[in-house]
Amino acid sequence: MIPSIYLQVLINGILLGGLYILLAIGLNIVTGVLKIINFAHGDLVMLGMYVAFWLSVFFGLNPLLILPSSFIVLGVIGLLSYVGVFSFVLRAGDFEHLLSTIGLGLLLQGLAQLLWKSDYRLLKFELPPLLIWNIYISPVMLSIFTISLFASIILYMFLLKTRTGIFIRAVAQDSEMASLVGINKRKIHLITTMIGFGFAGLAGGLLMLMFPAYPTAGFVYGLLAWVIMVIGGLGSVLGAFIGGLIIGIIEVSFATFYNIELARAVAFILFITIIALKPSGLLGERARV
Amino acid sequence: MKLNRVIVAIIAIVVVAGLLAGITFFTQTAAREKAEVKEVNIKIGLLFPLTGGLAPLGTDQYTGAKIALDLINERGGIAGKYRIEYVTADSASDPTKAASEAERLITLEKVNIIVGSYASPLLLAASEISERYKVVYYEVGAITDRATLREFKYLLRNQPIGGDFGILSPVFVSEAVAPALGKKPSEIRVAIIYEDGPYGTSVAAGNRDTVRKLGLNLVLDEGYSAATTDLTGLILKLKTAEPDVVLHTGYFADVVLFIRQSQQLGFKTKVLIGHGAGYGLPATYKELGAAFDYVFNLDPSSPYFNLESIAQELRPLNVEFVKRFRQARGYDPGTHGYMGFANLLPLLTNILPLAIEKYGSIDADAIMKAAYELDIPEGGTLMGYGLKFAPPDSPKDTLLGEKYRDTKQLHIGQNVGAYPVVLQWIGGRPEVVYPDFLAARKPVIPLPKGHPLAP
């Protein structure tokens, strides 16, 4: 029992990290490409949770089957947000970005409050735990991890191999230059926003498998996404991947061997340290994808 | 020269204002002495979290309080004569908002009494304001010890304190769980886990002291943030500590998360005891189903105790309340809805009538005087317990505190007759199982074979 606890902690840290990766990835590409500080990200995740919840309740479908629709609905909200908000403030300064995205977040929170009340919404998605070599593996967390990993790899390949993906990376690296060589910057911004929001929706849908949705649920997730993004590196998919795993493992191991209160604090200390020493994050400029 | 003129002007203004204030004061007192008691206008502000994270239970409690006010108004009002006007304010699950809403209720709405607050941080913040304005704050739900230890003059709480929740569960473990497991109390391994806000820490402090005092074996003692998104680490730590009994204090989302993740991670224990909030909620049962059966919960006794143990005349009120609550919320009232209703009733049926009839007024001092005079014996309130507020000149510890606390806590404005009871979820319904005289049935200990958390 005692030696296996280390393995148990590692596995759980990695599984939790998988969820965190997906949480950060949507924020990451929007920040990297649009250079916009999106404080509404957590609320987008919250919205994704509600989408998964209601679709699953209304159609009585398995929450896993709902996931693509969370992606699509949030993608459409990305479209609306770009047309309604981002396209206006993109040329303005950071301060305007900040205020407009905070406003967007509050709007979403208010809407959620109005439409669905403040009740906690939970989905019943229960699978019996897997016991392998005296190590308990939560099948729910395992599904979350697998889907998250799968989605991240698809995004990575999309950015690496497809024409649009290459355009997105070009705009991320140097938007002026990208425009000069004939890339339609606005179109790329729009596509990126839709993908980024879609991923927030997907993260929300996955969260819904285990955690409750309520109008202010996004706050913590938004914060976590920021920490992971900064640790891993702004605008880097690979960075989000590494940041997510680091935070997942740190949180679970500190909580198990020291104190759960300390666990989140350690994550934030790491966040501050990285901001101070390497503001671009672990994989900042070098491996930007 | 100019400065002098300014000073003179200021003095003149102050003097005139003072005179005016004096005159109004005298005329008002004179008017009050002459006034017929009939002109009593009672305005109550209901301050509960109706939005935000605490809203699900906050709204239950608010609904309970609202039903109490409506019922009394339908019967003609206070003492059958004075209708109550009430206004609703939303503390939005945020202490800052609770304080500003309390200020608005007092200064703009001119309420005589504020009734709140469901959650401890909201009570702490809002009552600071009411105390400053000398307006009575009547608490029906929040349990932090700290609230009534602040020596406030205008705070009344008809609700057991968190520390007593913390005392009762180890007493229950020592007196009922240990014999049922065939162990000595010193052989029982106990883990204390709690959300780290005022609510959880109050309860955990009581847990800790009493566990030590009764000689139980404390194997883990740890807090976590209620806003936490994941409890994996804490549960793995619990697995290595191997407790027989887990004493848990949490809200709702964290309680559901704890029990779900415990199942997923294969955490086993013989007895799980919660302390109110999520553990008392039908919604939690709905989420967890069988995994929530045989879990214990501490709450003020309503409504699942043996109805025979309360006064005859209160029983029809109970029936009416359940009916209306179901209409308003679509489900049966849980403990929180009940608190809003049953803890508020004595204010409307005992304190205010006494204030009006004996002191001819409902100003804050008259209400407080009337409140301190009351002494309702056990079984005389719909909560099962009695009612005796500890007055400022002789602050008192609670019944359980007197018996089990090493250092006395001196409360003012606390109903020292209030105490929680131990309930157990059986077949989706919580039943009172301890103390014996209120018990509707015997407790099932340990978690039966086949239960997801049973070893």
Short mmCIF file of N, CA and C in Angstrom, two decimals, chain A residues 1-2 5 8-9 12 16 20 113 118-130 134 136-141 208-212 214 216 220-221 224 251-252 255-261 264, chain B residues 50-56 59 194 196 221-234 236-237 239-240 242 251-254 256-257 260-261 263-268 285-289 329:
data_model
loop_
_atom_site.label_atom_id
_atom_site.label_comp_id
_atom_site.label_asym_id
_atom_site.label_seq_id
_atom_site.Cartn_x
_atom_site.Cartn_y
_atom_site.Cartn_z
N MET A 1 0.84 -1.21 0.00
CA MET A 1 0.00 0.00 0.00
C MET A 1 0.87 1.25 0.00
N ILE A 2 1.83 1.30 0.93
CA ILE A 2 2.60 2.54 1.05
C ILE A 2 3.45 2.86 -0.19
N ILE A 5 1.59 4.20 -3.17
CA ILE A 5 0.99 5.52 -3.06
C ILE A 5 1.70 6.51 -3.99
N GLN A 8 0.43 5.95 -7.36
CA GLN A 8 -0.96 6.43 -7.35
C GLN A 8 -1.01 7.95 -7.51
N VAL A 9 -0.15 8.62 -6.77
CA VAL A 9 -0.08 10.08 -6.83
C VAL A 9 0.33 10.53 -8.23
N ASN A 12 -2.51 9.95 -10.72
CA ASN A 12 -3.61 10.91 -10.54
C ASN A 12 -3.21 12.31 -10.95
N LEU A 16 -5.13 14.41 -13.80
CA LEU A 16 -5.65 15.76 -13.54
C LEU A 16 -5.01 16.75 -14.51
N TYR A 20 -6.24 19.78 -17.18
CA TYR A 20 -5.71 21.15 -17.15
C TYR A 20 -5.17 21.57 -18.51
N GLN A 113 -26.73 33.13 -15.00
CA GLN A 113 -27.51 33.35 -13.78
C GLN A 113 -28.99 33.52 -14.11
N SER A 118 -28.84 29.94 -9.96
CA SER A 118 -27.50 29.68 -9.41
C SER A 118 -27.35 28.25 -8.90
N ASP A 119 -28.37 27.41 -9.11
CA ASP A 119 -28.26 26.03 -8.62
C ASP A 119 -27.04 25.31 -9.19
N TYR A 120 -26.49 24.43 -8.39
CA TYR A 120 -25.40 23.60 -8.87
C TYR A 120 -25.99 22.54 -9.79
N ARG A 121 -25.36 22.36 -10.95
CA ARG A 121 -25.84 21.32 -11.87
C ARG A 121 -24.76 20.25 -11.97
N LEU A 122 -25.19 19.02 -11.78
CA LEU A 122 -24.24 17.91 -11.87
C LEU A 122 -24.79 16.85 -12.81
N LEU A 123 -23.90 16.20 -13.50
CA LEU A 123 -24.32 15.08 -14.34
C LEU A 123 -23.94 13.80 -13.64
N LYS A 124 -24.80 12.82 -13.81
CA LYS A 124 -24.43 11.50 -13.28
C LYS A 124 -23.63 10.79 -14.35
N PHE A 125 -22.36 10.68 -14.13
CA PHE A 125 -21.52 9.93 -15.06
C PHE A 125 -20.62 9.07 -14.19
N GLU A 126 -21.11 7.91 -13.85
CA GLU A 126 -20.36 7.11 -12.91
C GLU A 126 -19.95 5.79 -13.52
N LEU A 127 -18.70 5.47 -13.35
CA LEU A 127 -18.17 4.19 -13.80
C LEU A 127 -17.46 3.58 -12.61
N PRO A 128 -17.49 2.26 -12.47
CA PRO A 128 -16.79 1.65 -11.34
C PRO A 128 -15.28 1.88 -11.48
N PRO A 129 -14.58 2.12 -10.38
CA PRO A 129 -13.14 2.38 -10.46
C PRO A 129 -12.38 1.16 -10.97
N LEU A 130 -11.29 1.42 -11.68
CA LEU A 130 -10.43 0.33 -12.15
C LEU A 130 -9.35 0.10 -11.10
N ASN A 134 -3.16 -2.84 -7.41
CA ASN A 134 -3.39 -2.10 -6.18
C ASN A 134 -3.43 -0.58 -6.37
N TYR A 136 -5.76 2.48 -7.79
CA TYR A 136 -7.10 2.83 -8.27
C TYR A 136 -6.98 3.86 -9.36
N ILE A 137 -7.62 3.59 -10.47
CA ILE A 137 -7.65 4.58 -11.54
C ILE A 137 -9.10 4.96 -11.78
N SER A 138 -9.36 6.25 -11.71
CA SER A 138 -10.72 6.72 -11.92
C SER A 138 -11.02 6.66 -13.41
N PRO A 139 -11.99 5.84 -13.83
CA PRO A 139 -12.28 5.75 -15.26
C PRO A 139 -12.79 7.07 -15.81
N VAL A 140 -13.43 7.87 -14.97
CA VAL A 140 -13.92 9.17 -15.43
C VAL A 140 -12.73 10.06 -15.76
N MET A 141 -11.76 10.12 -14.82
CA MET A 141 -10.58 10.95 -15.07
C MET A 141 -9.78 10.40 -16.25
N MET A 208 -17.69 18.72 -16.89
CA MET A 208 -19.04 18.37 -16.49
C MET A 208 -19.17 16.89 -16.12
N LEU A 209 -18.24 16.06 -16.59
CA LEU A 209 -18.30 14.64 -16.27
C LEU A 209 -18.07 14.41 -14.77
N MET A 210 -17.40 15.34 -14.12
CA MET A 210 -17.00 15.11 -12.74
C MET A 210 -17.41 16.24 -11.80
N PHE A 211 -17.43 17.47 -12.33
CA PHE A 211 -17.55 18.63 -11.44
C PHE A 211 -18.86 19.37 -11.68
N PRO A 212 -19.32 20.14 -10.70
CA PRO A 212 -20.59 20.83 -10.85
C PRO A 212 -20.48 22.12 -11.65
N TYR A 214 -22.02 25.94 -12.18
CA TYR A 214 -22.82 27.04 -11.63
C TYR A 214 -22.28 28.32 -12.24
N THR A 216 -20.80 30.98 -11.49
CA THR A 216 -19.48 31.55 -11.19
C THR A 216 -18.38 30.49 -11.21
N VAL A 220 -12.40 29.92 -11.07
CA VAL A 220 -11.26 29.09 -10.70
C VAL A 220 -10.60 28.51 -11.94
N TYR A 221 -11.44 28.06 -12.89
CA TYR A 221 -10.88 27.44 -14.08
C TYR A 221 -10.12 28.46 -14.92
N LEU A 224 -6.81 29.00 -13.26
CA LEU A 224 -5.93 27.86 -13.51
C LEU A 224 -5.36 27.91 -14.92
N GLU A 251 -0.05 19.64 -7.81
CA GLU A 251 -1.21 19.75 -6.92
C GLU A 251 -1.48 18.44 -6.19
N VAL A 252 -1.50 17.35 -6.93
CA VAL A 252 -1.83 16.08 -6.28
C VAL A 252 -0.73 15.67 -5.30
N ALA A 255 -0.71 17.91 -2.20
CA ALA A 255 -1.90 17.66 -1.39
C ALA A 255 -1.77 16.34 -0.64
N THR A 256 -1.16 15.36 -1.27
CA THR A 256 -1.06 14.05 -0.63
C THR A 256 0.02 14.03 0.45
N PHE A 257 1.16 14.62 0.15
CA PHE A 257 2.27 14.46 1.09
C PHE A 257 2.40 15.62 2.06
N TYR A 258 1.87 16.79 1.71
CA TYR A 258 1.93 17.90 2.65
C TYR A 258 0.53 18.34 3.02
N ASN A 259 -0.03 19.21 2.22
CA ASN A 259 -1.29 19.81 2.62
C ASN A 259 -2.00 20.32 1.39
N ILE A 260 -3.30 20.05 1.30
CA ILE A 260 -4.03 20.43 0.09
C ILE A 260 -4.14 21.95 -0.06
N GLU A 261 -4.12 22.64 1.07
CA GLU A 261 -4.15 24.10 1.03
C GLU A 261 -2.90 24.64 0.35
N ARG A 264 -2.33 24.43 -3.99
CA ARG A 264 -2.67 25.51 -4.91
C ARG A 264 -1.66 26.65 -4.75
N LEU B 50 -29.16 34.91 -2.77
CA LEU B 50 -30.11 34.38 -3.75
C LEU B 50 -29.45 34.16 -5.11
N THR B 51 -28.22 34.66 -5.23
CA THR B 51 -27.43 34.38 -6.43
C THR B 51 -26.03 34.00 -5.98
N GLY B 52 -25.23 33.49 -6.91
CA GLY B 52 -23.86 33.09 -6.55
C GLY B 52 -23.81 31.69 -5.99
N GLY B 53 -22.62 31.29 -5.59
CA GLY B 53 -22.37 29.90 -5.22
C GLY B 53 -23.19 29.39 -4.05
N LEU B 54 -23.60 30.27 -3.15
CA LEU B 54 -24.32 29.80 -1.96
C LEU B 54 -25.83 29.82 -2.16
N ALA B 55 -26.25 30.21 -3.36
CA ALA B 55 -27.67 30.45 -3.58
C ALA B 55 -28.59 29.24 -3.42
N PRO B 56 -28.18 28.02 -3.82
CA PRO B 56 -29.16 26.93 -3.74
C PRO B 56 -29.74 26.78 -2.33
N THR B 59 -31.41 30.15 -0.98
CA THR B 59 -32.78 30.37 -1.46
C THR B 59 -33.76 29.49 -0.69
N TYR B 194 -12.17 19.54 6.52
CA TYR B 194 -13.11 20.66 6.56
C TYR B 194 -12.77 21.70 5.52
N ASP B 196 -12.11 25.47 4.57
CA ASP B 196 -11.35 26.34 5.48
C ASP B 196 -11.94 27.72 5.69
N ASP B 221 -5.96 15.67 10.17
CA ASP B 221 -6.68 16.89 10.49
C ASP B 221 -6.30 17.91 9.43
N GLU B 222 -7.19 18.13 8.46
CA GLU B 222 -6.78 18.99 7.36
C GLU B 222 -7.94 19.76 6.71
N GLY B 223 -7.65 21.02 6.39
CA GLY B 223 -8.64 21.87 5.73
C GLY B 223 -8.37 21.95 4.24
N TYR B 224 -9.37 22.40 3.48
CA TYR B 224 -9.20 22.63 2.04
C TYR B 224 -10.13 23.75 1.65
N SER B 225 -9.86 24.39 0.53
CA SER B 225 -10.72 25.48 0.09
C SER B 225 -12.00 24.94 -0.54
N ALA B 226 -13.14 25.52 -0.16
CA ALA B 226 -14.42 25.03 -0.68
C ALA B 226 -14.51 25.25 -2.19
N ALA B 227 -13.70 26.18 -2.70
CA ALA B 227 -13.73 26.44 -4.14
C ALA B 227 -12.81 25.48 -4.88
N THR B 228 -12.33 24.47 -4.18
CA THR B 228 -11.36 23.57 -4.79
C THR B 228 -11.99 22.84 -5.96
N THR B 229 -11.17 22.51 -6.95
CA THR B 229 -11.71 21.82 -8.12
C THR B 229 -11.40 20.33 -8.05
N ASP B 230 -10.55 19.95 -7.12
CA ASP B 230 -10.12 18.56 -7.11
C ASP B 230 -9.66 18.17 -5.71
N LEU B 231 -10.09 17.00 -5.24
CA LEU B 231 -9.72 16.57 -3.90
C LEU B 231 -8.87 15.30 -3.90
N THR B 232 -8.36 14.95 -5.07
CA THR B 232 -7.59 13.71 -5.19
C THR B 232 -6.52 13.58 -4.11
N GLY B 233 -5.71 14.64 -3.95
CA GLY B 233 -4.59 14.57 -3.01
C GLY B 233 -5.04 14.31 -1.59
N LEU B 234 -6.09 15.02 -1.20
CA LEU B 234 -6.61 14.84 0.17
C LEU B 234 -7.12 13.42 0.37
N LEU B 236 -6.17 10.69 -1.24
CA LEU B 236 -5.03 9.75 -1.18
C LEU B 236 -4.39 9.80 0.21
N LYS B 237 -4.34 11.00 0.78
CA LYS B 237 -3.79 11.15 2.12
C LYS B 237 -4.67 10.41 3.13
N LYS B 239 -6.45 7.84 2.47
CA LYS B 239 -6.25 6.40 2.27
C LYS B 239 -5.08 5.89 3.10
N THR B 240 -4.01 6.67 3.15
CA THR B 240 -2.85 6.22 3.92
C THR B 240 -3.11 6.34 5.41
N GLU B 242 -5.96 5.70 6.89
CA GLU B 242 -6.89 4.62 7.24
C GLU B 242 -7.80 4.90 8.44
N TYR B 251 -19.44 22.39 2.06
CA TYR B 251 -20.67 22.97 1.53
C TYR B 251 -21.39 21.93 0.66
N PHE B 252 -21.54 22.17 -0.61
CA PHE B 252 -22.30 21.22 -1.42
C PHE B 252 -21.43 20.58 -2.50
N ALA B 253 -20.89 21.43 -3.38
CA ALA B 253 -20.12 20.90 -4.50
C ALA B 253 -18.94 20.08 -3.98
N ASP B 254 -18.29 20.56 -2.92
CA ASP B 254 -17.12 19.86 -2.41
C ASP B 254 -17.51 18.54 -1.74
N VAL B 256 -20.11 16.60 -2.66
CA VAL B 256 -20.39 15.66 -3.75
C VAL B 256 -19.08 15.19 -4.38
N LEU B 257 -18.18 16.15 -4.59
CA LEU B 257 -16.88 15.82 -5.17
C LEU B 257 -16.12 14.84 -4.29
N ARG B 260 -17.75 11.35 -4.53
CA ARG B 260 -17.52 10.78 -5.86
C ARG B 260 -16.06 10.36 -6.04
N GLN B 261 -15.16 11.27 -5.71
CA GLN B 261 -13.74 10.95 -5.92
C GLN B 261 -13.28 9.85 -4.97
N GLN B 263 -15.00 7.29 -4.10
CA GLN B 263 -15.37 6.03 -4.75
C GLN B 263 -14.40 5.70 -5.87
N GLN B 264 -14.06 6.73 -6.64
CA GLN B 264 -13.18 6.52 -7.79
C GLN B 264 -11.78 6.10 -7.35
N LEU B 265 -11.37 6.58 -6.19
CA LEU B 265 -10.01 6.29 -5.73
C LEU B 265 -9.99 5.15 -4.73
N GLY B 266 -11.14 4.54 -4.50
CA GLY B 266 -11.18 3.37 -3.62
C GLY B 266 -10.91 3.69 -2.16
N PHE B 267 -11.30 4.85 -1.71
CA PHE B 267 -11.14 5.17 -0.29
C PHE B 267 -12.26 4.49 0.51
N LYS B 268 -11.88 3.82 1.60
CA LYS B 268 -12.87 3.09 2.41
C LYS B 268 -12.86 3.60 3.84
N TYR B 285 -28.31 13.81 -2.08
CA TYR B 285 -28.76 12.43 -2.21
C TYR B 285 -29.08 12.13 -3.66
N LYS B 286 -29.73 13.11 -4.29
CA LYS B 286 -30.10 12.92 -5.70
C LYS B 286 -28.85 12.68 -6.55
N GLU B 287 -27.78 13.41 -6.25
CA GLU B 287 -26.55 13.27 -7.02
C GLU B 287 -25.85 11.94 -6.75
N LEU B 288 -25.82 11.56 -5.48
CA LEU B 288 -24.96 10.44 -5.09
C LEU B 288 -25.70 9.12 -4.95
N GLY B 289 -27.00 9.20 -4.71
CA GLY B 289 -27.79 7.98 -4.58
C GLY B 289 -27.28 7.09 -3.45
N ARG B 329 -40.70 25.58 -4.09
CA ARG B 329 -39.39 25.10 -4.55
C ARG B 329 -39.47 23.80 -5.33
#
